[in-house]
Short mmCIF file of C-alpha atoms in Angstrom, two decimals:
data_model
loop_
_atom_site.label_atom_id
_atom_site.label_comp_id
_atom_site.label_asym_id
_atom_site.label_seq_id
_atom_site.Cartn_x
_atom_site.Cartn_y
_atom_site.Cartn_z
CA MET A 475 7.05 -14.27 23.52
CA GLY A 476 9.56 -13.25 26.21
CA GLN A 477 11.25 -16.65 26.18
CA THR A 478 11.15 -16.77 22.39
CA LEU A 479 12.71 -13.33 22.13
CA THR A 480 15.42 -14.19 24.65
CA GLY A 481 16.19 -17.46 22.89
CA LEU A 482 16.40 -15.77 19.52
CA LEU A 483 18.71 -13.07 20.90
CA THR A 484 20.96 -15.81 22.30
CA SER A 485 21.08 -17.51 18.90
CA VAL A 486 21.91 -14.24 17.15
CA ARG A 487 24.73 -13.49 19.58
CA ALA A 488 26.09 -17.02 19.19
CA ILE A 489 26.32 -16.65 15.39
CA ALA A 490 27.18 -12.98 14.98
CA GLY A 491 28.88 -12.07 18.26
CA ARG A 492 28.09 -9.17 20.56
CA PRO A 493 28.22 -5.49 19.60
CA GLY A 494 31.77 -4.28 19.12
CA THR A 495 33.29 -7.75 18.93
CA PRO A 496 34.11 -9.67 15.75
CA ALA A 497 32.24 -12.91 15.21
CA GLN A 498 34.24 -16.05 15.93
CA SER A 499 35.42 -17.97 12.91
CA ARG A 500 33.45 -21.12 12.20
CA PRO A 501 34.77 -24.42 10.86
CA GLY A 502 34.29 -24.71 7.14
CA GLY A 503 33.60 -21.01 6.76
CA GLY A 504 30.49 -19.11 7.66
CA PRO A 505 28.26 -16.27 6.58
CA ASP A 506 29.75 -13.25 4.85
CA GLN A 507 30.93 -10.51 7.21
CA ALA A 508 28.21 -8.19 5.87
CA LEU A 509 25.60 -10.79 6.84
CA LEU A 510 27.11 -11.12 10.29
CA ALA A 511 27.10 -7.35 10.66
CA ALA A 512 23.42 -7.32 9.65
CA LEU A 513 22.69 -10.04 12.18
CA ARG A 514 24.43 -8.04 14.92
CA LEU A 515 22.24 -5.06 14.03
CA CYS A 516 19.20 -7.31 14.40
CA GLY A 517 20.53 -8.45 17.75
CA ASP A 518 20.82 -4.85 18.91
CA HIS A 519 17.22 -4.25 17.86
CA LEU A 520 16.03 -7.40 19.63
CA SER A 521 17.82 -6.29 22.77
CA ALA A 522 16.06 -2.92 22.63
CA LEU A 523 12.69 -4.64 22.13
CA ALA A 524 13.33 -6.93 25.09
CA ALA A 525 14.17 -3.96 27.30
CA ALA A 526 11.01 -2.12 26.21
CA GLY A 527 8.70 -4.66 27.86
CA PRO A 528 5.97 -7.00 26.59
CA LEU A 529 5.28 -7.02 22.86
CA THR A 530 1.73 -6.17 21.84
CA ASP A 531 2.32 -4.98 18.26
CA ALA A 532 1.67 -7.69 15.66
CA ARG A 533 3.95 -5.95 13.15
CA ARG A 534 6.92 -6.16 15.51
CA THR A 535 6.09 -9.78 16.18
CA ARG A 536 6.34 -10.43 12.44
CA LEU A 537 9.67 -8.58 12.39
CA ILE A 538 10.98 -10.86 15.11
CA ALA A 539 9.86 -13.86 13.04
CA SER A 540 11.77 -12.46 10.04
CA ILE A 541 14.88 -12.03 12.15
CA GLY A 542 14.45 -15.64 13.26
CA ALA A 543 14.32 -16.77 9.62
CA LEU A 544 17.47 -14.74 8.86
CA THR A 545 19.22 -16.26 11.86
CA THR A 546 18.32 -19.77 10.69
CA ALA A 547 19.59 -19.04 7.17
CA CYS A 548 22.88 -17.72 8.56
CA SER A 549 23.32 -20.82 10.69
CA ILE A 550 23.18 -23.26 7.77
CA PRO A 551 26.55 -23.73 6.04
CA GLY A 552 26.38 -22.85 2.37
CA ALA A 553 22.87 -21.40 2.59
CA ASP A 554 22.09 -18.18 0.72
CA ALA A 555 20.66 -15.81 3.32
CA PHE A 556 20.46 -12.76 1.05
CA ASP A 557 16.73 -13.02 0.35
CA ALA A 558 16.07 -13.49 4.08
CA LEU A 559 18.09 -10.32 4.70
CA LEU A 560 15.94 -8.32 2.26
CA ARG A 561 12.73 -9.74 3.73
CA THR A 562 13.85 -8.74 7.22
CA GLY A 563 14.62 -5.21 6.03
CA GLN A 564 11.23 -4.93 4.37
CA GLN A 565 9.47 -6.26 7.46
CA ALA A 566 11.33 -3.68 9.55
CA LEU A 567 10.01 -0.97 7.24
CA ASP A 568 6.48 -2.37 7.42
CA SER A 569 6.63 -2.15 11.22
CA GLY A 570 6.35 1.61 10.88
CA GLY A 571 8.56 3.00 13.65
CA GLU A 572 11.59 5.25 13.28
CA ALA A 573 13.87 2.72 14.99
CA GLU A 574 12.62 0.05 12.58
CA ALA A 575 13.22 2.36 9.59
CA ARG A 576 16.79 2.91 10.79
CA LEU A 577 17.23 -0.85 11.10
CA ALA A 578 15.90 -1.29 7.55
CA LEU A 579 18.41 1.28 6.27
CA ALA A 580 21.29 -0.41 8.07
CA LEU A 581 20.26 -3.80 6.66
CA ALA A 582 19.96 -2.26 3.18
CA ASP A 583 23.49 -0.88 3.49
CA GLU A 584 24.78 -4.37 4.29
CA ALA A 585 22.73 -5.81 1.41
CA THR A 586 24.21 -3.36 -1.11
CA ALA A 587 27.68 -4.17 0.25
CA LEU A 588 26.97 -7.85 -0.38
CA ARG A 589 25.48 -7.38 -3.85
CA ALA A 590 26.04 -3.99 -5.39
CA ARG A 591 23.88 -4.92 -8.39
CA SER A 592 20.84 -6.11 -6.46
CA LYS A 593 17.83 -4.06 -7.51
CA GLY A 594 15.96 -5.31 -4.42
CA ALA A 595 18.70 -4.03 -2.11
CA TRP A 596 18.69 -0.57 -3.70
CA ARG A 597 14.89 -0.43 -3.60
CA LEU A 598 14.99 -1.29 0.11
CA ARG A 599 17.60 1.41 0.71
CA GLY A 600 15.51 3.97 -1.15
CA ASN A 601 12.37 3.03 0.79
CA ALA A 602 14.21 3.24 4.11
CA LEU A 603 15.72 6.64 3.34
CA ASP A 604 12.31 7.80 2.13
CA ALA A 605 10.68 6.64 5.37
CA LEU A 606 13.28 8.60 7.34
CA GLY A 607 12.53 11.76 5.34
CA ARG A 608 15.88 11.81 3.52
CA GLY A 609 14.37 12.45 0.10
CA GLU A 610 17.43 13.46 -1.91
CA GLU A 611 19.36 10.40 -0.77
CA ALA A 612 16.31 8.27 -1.48
CA ILE A 613 16.23 9.57 -5.06
CA THR A 614 19.84 8.45 -5.57
CA ALA A 615 19.03 4.94 -4.27
CA TYR A 616 15.85 4.74 -6.34
CA GLU A 617 17.80 5.72 -9.47
CA ARG A 618 20.30 2.92 -8.81
CA HIS A 619 17.34 0.55 -8.55
CA LEU A 620 15.87 1.77 -11.85
CA ALA A 621 19.22 1.37 -13.59
CA LEU A 622 19.13 -2.32 -12.66
CA GLN A 623 15.39 -2.91 -13.15
CA GLN A 624 14.46 -4.38 -16.54
CA ASN A 625 10.72 -4.65 -15.90
CA THR A 626 9.14 -1.39 -17.05
CA ALA A 627 5.82 -2.07 -15.31
CA ALA A 628 7.57 -2.73 -12.00
CA SER A 629 9.44 0.58 -12.32
CA ARG A 630 6.40 2.84 -12.47
CA ASP A 631 5.84 3.15 -8.74
CA VAL A 632 9.50 4.08 -8.20
CA GLU A 633 9.41 6.57 -11.05
CA ARG A 634 6.33 8.22 -9.57
CA ARG A 635 7.98 8.42 -6.16
CA ILE A 636 11.10 10.03 -7.61
CA ALA A 637 8.94 12.59 -9.41
CA THR A 638 7.11 13.38 -6.16
CA LEU A 639 10.30 13.84 -4.15
CA ARG A 640 11.79 16.05 -6.83
CA ALA A 641 8.62 18.12 -7.07
CA ALA A 642 8.65 18.67 -3.29
CA GLY A 643 12.26 19.83 -3.49
CA ASP A 644 11.45 22.11 -6.41
CA ARG A 645 8.80 23.86 -4.28
CA ILE A 646 11.45 24.62 -1.67
CA ASP A 647 13.86 25.95 -4.33
CA GLU A 648 11.17 28.18 -5.78
CA ALA A 649 10.24 29.47 -2.32
CA LEU A 650 13.87 30.41 -1.63
CA THR A 651 14.19 32.11 -5.02
CA LEU A 652 10.98 34.04 -4.34
CA PHE A 653 12.21 35.07 -0.89
CA ARG A 654 15.51 36.37 -2.21
CA ALA A 655 13.87 38.33 -5.03
CA ASP A 656 11.28 39.80 -2.67
CA THR A 657 13.97 40.75 -0.15
CA ARG A 658 16.01 42.61 -2.74
CA ALA A 659 12.93 44.58 -3.78
CA ASP A 660 11.89 45.35 -0.19
CA THR A 661 13.82 48.33 1.21
CA GLY A 662 11.50 49.47 4.02
CA ALA A 663 11.01 46.23 5.89
CA ASP A 664 11.33 45.78 9.62
CA LYS A 665 14.99 44.84 10.13
CA GLY A 666 14.26 42.53 13.06
CA ALA A 667 11.59 40.61 11.19
CA ASP A 668 13.80 40.57 8.12
CA THR A 669 16.65 39.04 10.13
CA GLU A 670 14.34 36.31 11.45
CA ALA A 671 13.10 35.58 7.92
CA PHE A 672 16.70 35.36 6.67
CA GLY A 673 17.40 32.87 9.46
CA ALA A 674 14.40 30.73 8.51
CA ALA A 675 15.41 30.85 4.82
CA ALA A 676 18.99 29.93 5.69
CA ARG A 677 17.73 26.82 7.48
CA LEU A 678 15.45 25.76 4.62
CA SER A 679 16.89 23.38 2.03
CA ARG A 680 15.67 20.50 -0.10
CA HIS A 681 18.50 18.43 1.37
CA LEU A 682 17.10 18.63 4.91
CA PRO A 683 15.21 15.67 6.44
CA ALA A 684 11.50 16.08 5.70
CA ALA A 685 10.49 17.05 9.25
CA GLU A 686 13.19 19.73 9.49
CA ALA A 687 12.38 21.11 6.03
CA ARG A 688 8.70 21.29 6.95
CA ALA A 689 9.46 23.16 10.17
CA ALA A 690 11.77 25.65 8.42
CA PHE A 691 9.27 26.18 5.59
CA THR A 692 6.49 26.76 8.14
CA GLY A 693 8.62 29.32 9.97
CA LEU A 694 9.43 31.20 6.77
CA VAL A 695 5.78 31.41 5.72
CA ARG A 696 4.70 32.54 9.18
CA LEU A 697 7.32 35.32 9.33
CA ARG A 698 6.64 36.63 5.81
CA THR A 699 2.89 36.60 6.45
CA ALA A 700 3.30 38.53 9.70
CA GLU A 701 5.57 41.04 7.98
CA HIS A 702 3.66 41.69 4.74
CA GLY A 703 0.15 40.34 5.33
CA THR A 704 -1.85 37.78 3.37
CA GLY A 705 -2.73 40.29 0.65
CA ASP A 706 0.84 40.53 -0.61
CA PRO A 707 1.23 38.63 -3.95
CA ALA A 708 4.62 37.20 -2.94
CA VAL A 709 3.19 35.94 0.35
CA ARG A 710 0.26 34.33 -1.45
CA ARG A 711 2.64 32.56 -3.84
CA LEU A 712 4.83 31.48 -0.93
CA ALA A 713 1.79 30.07 0.88
CA ALA A 714 0.73 28.21 -2.28
CA LEU A 715 4.22 26.67 -2.59
CA TYR A 716 4.07 25.67 1.06
CA ALA A 717 0.66 24.01 0.58
CA GLU A 718 1.91 22.11 -2.48
CA HIS A 719 5.01 21.00 -0.59
CA ARG A 720 2.88 19.67 2.28
CA ARG A 721 0.60 17.76 -0.10
CA LEU A 722 3.58 16.23 -1.89
CA SER A 723 5.11 15.29 1.46
CA ASP A 724 1.93 13.52 2.55
CA ARG A 725 1.19 11.53 -0.59
CA ASP A 726 2.19 11.00 -4.21
CA PRO A 727 0.14 12.90 -6.79
CA VAL A 728 -2.33 10.91 -8.84
CA ALA A 729 -1.25 10.81 -12.48
CA ASP A 730 -4.88 11.00 -13.63
CA PRO A 731 -7.17 12.24 -10.83
CA LEU A 732 -10.24 11.49 -12.98
CA LEU A 733 -9.10 7.86 -13.48
CA GLY A 734 -9.68 7.93 -17.20
CA GLY A 735 -13.20 9.30 -16.80
CA ALA A 736 -14.42 6.62 -14.36
CA GLU A 737 -17.64 7.61 -12.61
CA PRO A 738 -18.21 7.19 -8.87
CA ILE A 739 -21.07 4.85 -8.02
CA GLY A 740 -22.91 4.73 -4.70
CA VAL A 741 -25.71 2.61 -3.28
CA PRO A 742 -28.44 4.05 -5.55
CA GLY A 743 -26.25 3.66 -8.63
CA LEU A 744 -25.37 0.06 -7.79
CA ARG A 745 -29.04 -0.73 -7.17
CA ARG A 746 -29.86 0.55 -10.64
CA LEU A 747 -26.93 -1.31 -12.18
CA VAL A 748 -28.11 -4.74 -10.95
CA ALA A 749 -31.87 -4.13 -11.15
CA GLY A 750 -33.67 -6.90 -13.05
CA ARG A 751 -30.45 -8.54 -14.17
CA THR A 752 -29.02 -12.01 -13.72
CA VAL A 753 -25.74 -12.01 -11.77
CA CYS A 754 -23.11 -14.71 -11.23
CA LEU A 755 -20.16 -14.71 -8.83
CA VAL A 756 -17.35 -16.78 -10.34
CA ALA A 757 -14.75 -18.34 -8.02
CA ASP A 758 -11.07 -18.00 -8.90
CA THR A 759 -10.14 -21.69 -8.77
CA PRO A 760 -7.93 -23.73 -11.14
CA ARG A 761 -10.83 -26.01 -12.10
CA THR A 762 -13.22 -23.15 -12.85
CA ALA A 763 -10.58 -21.16 -14.77
CA GLU A 764 -9.58 -24.18 -16.87
CA GLN A 765 -13.17 -24.98 -17.81
CA GLU A 766 -14.01 -21.35 -18.52
CA GLN A 767 -11.07 -21.00 -20.90
CA ARG A 768 -11.86 -24.20 -22.78
CA PRO A 769 -13.54 -23.25 -26.11
CA GLY A 770 -17.14 -24.43 -26.29
CA SER A 771 -17.24 -25.68 -22.69
CA PRO A 772 -20.64 -25.73 -20.96
CA LEU A 773 -19.28 -23.58 -18.12
CA ALA A 774 -18.03 -20.88 -20.50
CA ALA A 775 -21.45 -20.78 -22.17
CA LEU A 776 -23.18 -20.66 -18.78
CA ILE A 777 -21.11 -17.68 -17.58
CA GLU A 778 -21.54 -15.85 -20.87
CA GLY A 779 -25.31 -16.09 -20.49
CA TYR A 780 -25.45 -13.86 -17.40
CA ASP A 781 -26.08 -10.15 -17.56
CA LEU A 782 -23.37 -9.39 -14.95
CA VAL A 783 -20.25 -11.43 -14.16
CA VAL A 784 -18.69 -10.70 -10.76
CA ARG A 785 -15.16 -11.68 -9.73
CA CYS A 786 -13.48 -11.08 -6.40
CA ASP A 787 -10.02 -10.08 -5.15
CA GLU A 788 -6.77 -10.72 -7.01
CA ALA A 789 -7.07 -13.23 -9.85
CA ARG A 790 -4.54 -16.06 -9.57
CA HIS A 791 -6.03 -18.51 -12.07
CA THR A 792 -8.57 -16.57 -14.14
CA ALA A 793 -7.42 -15.56 -17.61
CA PRO A 794 -6.49 -11.86 -17.93
CA ALA A 795 -9.07 -11.35 -20.67
CA ALA A 796 -11.90 -13.10 -18.81
CA ARG A 797 -15.10 -11.08 -18.79
CA THR A 798 -15.56 -9.07 -15.58
CA ASP A 799 -18.51 -6.72 -15.29
CA LEU A 800 -18.03 -6.10 -11.58
CA HIS A 801 -14.79 -6.59 -9.64
CA ALA A 802 -14.89 -6.49 -5.84
CA CYS A 803 -11.95 -6.66 -3.47
CA THR A 804 -11.33 -6.34 0.25
CA LEU A 805 -8.39 -4.43 1.72
CA ARG A 806 -6.40 -6.52 4.19
CA GLY A 807 -3.18 -6.09 6.16
CA ASP A 808 -1.56 -3.11 7.84
CA THR A 809 -0.63 -1.29 4.61
CA PRO A 810 -3.31 -2.21 2.04
CA TRP A 811 -2.39 0.75 -0.18
CA LYS A 812 0.89 -1.01 -1.06
CA GLY A 813 -0.73 -3.98 -2.80
CA PRO A 814 -0.68 -4.72 -6.54
CA ARG A 815 -2.54 -2.30 -8.77
CA TRP A 816 -5.99 -3.22 -10.05
CA ASP A 817 -5.17 -3.21 -13.75
CA ARG A 818 -7.56 -5.92 -14.96
CA ARG A 819 -10.40 -4.49 -16.98
CA ALA A 820 -13.77 -4.32 -15.18
CA GLY A 821 -17.00 -2.48 -15.83
CA ALA A 822 -17.27 -1.43 -12.18
CA ARG A 823 -14.93 -1.86 -9.22
CA LEU A 824 -15.93 -1.99 -5.56
CA VAL A 825 -13.27 -1.71 -2.88
CA PHE A 826 -14.24 -2.76 0.65
CA GLY A 827 -12.08 -1.49 3.49
CA ASP A 828 -11.77 0.31 6.79
CA PRO A 829 -10.61 2.74 8.18
CA LEU A 830 -11.48 5.49 5.73
CA PRO A 831 -7.93 6.95 5.40
CA HIS A 832 -6.55 3.52 4.43
CA TRP A 833 -9.37 3.07 1.91
CA ARG A 834 -8.62 6.45 0.35
CA LEU A 835 -4.89 5.75 0.13
CA ALA A 836 -5.58 2.38 -1.51
CA LEU A 837 -7.79 3.96 -4.15
CA ARG A 838 -5.16 6.61 -4.86
CA GLY A 839 -2.36 4.11 -5.15
CA ARG A 840 -3.96 1.03 -6.71
CA LEU A 841 -6.67 2.16 -9.13
CA VAL A 842 -5.46 2.30 -12.74
CA PRO A 843 -6.92 4.95 -15.08
CA GLY A 844 -8.99 3.33 -17.82
CA ALA A 845 -9.22 -0.06 -16.08
CA GLN A 846 -12.82 0.54 -14.94
CA ASP A 847 -15.82 2.63 -15.95
CA ARG A 848 -17.23 3.03 -12.42
CA VAL A 849 -15.68 3.05 -8.95
CA GLY A 850 -17.61 2.41 -5.74
CA ASP A 851 -17.66 5.46 -3.47
CA ALA A 852 -17.28 5.62 0.31
CA THR A 853 -20.92 4.62 0.89
CA LEU A 854 -20.04 1.13 -0.38
CA ARG A 855 -16.71 0.61 1.39
CA ARG A 856 -18.06 -1.32 4.42
CA PRO A 857 -21.56 -2.62 3.63
CA LEU A 858 -21.64 -5.27 6.34
CA GLN A 859 -20.91 -2.86 9.21
CA ASP A 860 -22.45 0.34 7.86
CA PRO A 861 -25.63 1.12 9.86
CA ALA A 862 -27.13 2.62 6.70
CA LEU A 863 -26.79 -0.77 5.00
CA LEU A 864 -26.55 -4.11 6.82
CA GLY A 865 -25.26 -2.82 10.15
CA GLU A 866 -23.68 -6.06 11.44
CA GLU A 867 -21.68 -5.89 14.65
CA ALA A 868 -17.92 -5.77 14.21
CA GLY A 869 -17.53 -8.89 16.36
CA ALA A 870 -18.93 -11.07 13.58
CA GLY A 871 -15.34 -11.53 12.31
CA PRO A 872 -13.74 -10.96 8.91
CA ALA A 873 -15.84 -11.82 5.88
CA SER A 874 -14.79 -13.03 2.46
CA THR A 875 -15.26 -10.64 -0.42
CA ALA A 876 -17.73 -13.00 -2.10
CA TYR A 877 -19.87 -13.10 1.04
CA THR A 878 -19.79 -9.30 1.31
CA VAL A 879 -20.98 -9.01 -2.30
CA LEU A 880 -23.75 -11.56 -1.72
CA ARG A 881 -25.01 -9.79 1.37
CA LEU A 882 -24.90 -6.45 -0.43
CA LEU A 883 -26.88 -7.79 -3.39
CA ASP A 884 -29.34 -9.41 -0.99
CA PHE A 885 -29.80 -6.07 0.76
CA LEU A 886 -30.33 -4.21 -2.52
CA GLY A 887 -32.94 -6.79 -3.52
CA THR A 888 -33.12 -5.80 -7.18
CA PRO A 889 -31.24 -8.54 -9.16
CA ALA A 890 -33.45 -11.06 -10.93
CA ARG A 891 -31.15 -13.90 -9.86
CA VAL A 892 -27.76 -14.37 -8.23
CA ASP A 893 -25.73 -17.57 -8.73
CA LEU A 894 -22.45 -18.79 -7.29
CA ILE A 895 -20.19 -20.65 -9.72
CA GLY A 896 -17.21 -22.69 -8.59
CA PHE A 897 -17.75 -22.26 -4.84
CA GLU A 898 -18.43 -25.94 -4.21
CA GLY A 899 -15.24 -26.57 -2.18
CA PRO A 900 -15.37 -26.46 1.65
CA ALA A 901 -12.63 -23.82 1.78
CA ALA A 902 -14.44 -21.42 -0.57
CA LEU A 903 -16.57 -19.90 2.20
CA SER A 904 -16.42 -19.98 6.00
CA PRO A 905 -18.96 -22.12 7.90
CA ARG A 906 -20.94 -19.02 8.86
CA GLU A 907 -21.02 -17.89 5.25
CA ARG A 908 -21.96 -21.32 3.93
CA GLU A 909 -24.78 -21.49 6.42
CA TRP A 910 -26.13 -18.17 5.19
CA VAL A 911 -25.88 -19.35 1.58
CA GLY A 912 -27.55 -22.65 2.45
CA THR A 913 -30.64 -20.98 3.86
CA ARG A 914 -31.16 -19.17 0.55
CA THR A 915 -30.24 -21.91 -1.91
CA ALA A 916 -33.00 -22.65 -4.40
CA ASN A 917 -31.25 -25.51 -6.25
CA THR A 918 -27.80 -26.81 -7.12
CA ASP A 919 -26.09 -28.60 -9.97
CA ASP A 920 -22.54 -29.60 -10.86
CA THR A 921 -21.39 -26.09 -11.66
CA ALA A 922 -23.38 -23.62 -9.63
CA VAL A 923 -25.20 -22.89 -6.42
CA ARG A 924 -28.43 -21.12 -7.30
CA ILE A 925 -29.51 -18.47 -4.82
CA THR A 926 -32.90 -16.81 -5.00
CA LEU A 927 -32.83 -13.47 -3.31
CA ARG A 928 -36.51 -12.66 -3.72
#
């Protein structure tokens, strides 16, 4: 990686020049100056990474790969490197560090200079400002994005984030209003404590970076509590505003916390749900989807004959209206809570994932109210590794969602029959998983692998 990083830095400097020096003109023209400026910023970041020592973070390795793709795009005459610029900015954000967030913001600034009407560039700028705790500036960027965004469904996440940032700022405004009103009514307060409280209030503003606003808000609450005690109504209200502000700073509120009335389901509930019933797991393949959608096809009739139809992960080929009694998905990647929302209708939805905080964030951000009647609880989030269930060692490697569902149903032991449909291809399951299936296969035909669990 050291040689790769050094070579990439050399290529960046050759195209964009060194910091503080204009890039040399190239025959036949070259990248836009904003692109060259962005590339120089990437070069500065690469230089800092090289000076920091060996790279062990996979996210930063992916960022370096994105910078390499941007460098390649800038080196090809006539190539459009704008999308590569946005991808690099997003990868910088996904890396998670403050330096990377600052790089993402700088790249977003160059992107908006290149294309002032790019909704992707303004979204990137809003996300970068948000990551740096600059909420009011982020709102402005998000609003520019919404003004350009024509897709209403794609706008909902941004609209929710704007509402959250504004609500957090409103809590600060209300706290300051409360402090001023309480101060005017308080004539016998300790002057020294009052002066300190005035200082904390003077520092507090919704326009401060999030960390500074949190520190100033904390100081104000601490001083007012010490001065008046927790029994004072104004102090209690101030503390409540502070708690709400902290919650809003940590995560967006859920529009419908009850998820449209969906019920949580644990191991006992799932055991009852599948008891005595025939279950099929349907693969999301083009061949299976095409046959299932064909009116009167044998496969469509076969699937319709099962008591429970199970589908896994994000559907790429299955029709949106296809029957799904149980949907299961596995969280993957560093930020699984940022994936697409689970808006396809399902009777029950199981989400497998670890660690627990990531699983909780994913449920908060990706479950859609009304899209399911039941949601698997934390007892079902890691059935393969949970000692209370299968208790496999973590070294067994990642498992497909279909395999996890099969092992879970096998452990429960209550379905009358479980069949796999459309998993005939060699890439459908890993060798280890296919071996497990093979030892339990009762019979096969052209459309299904029949598995007898009892």
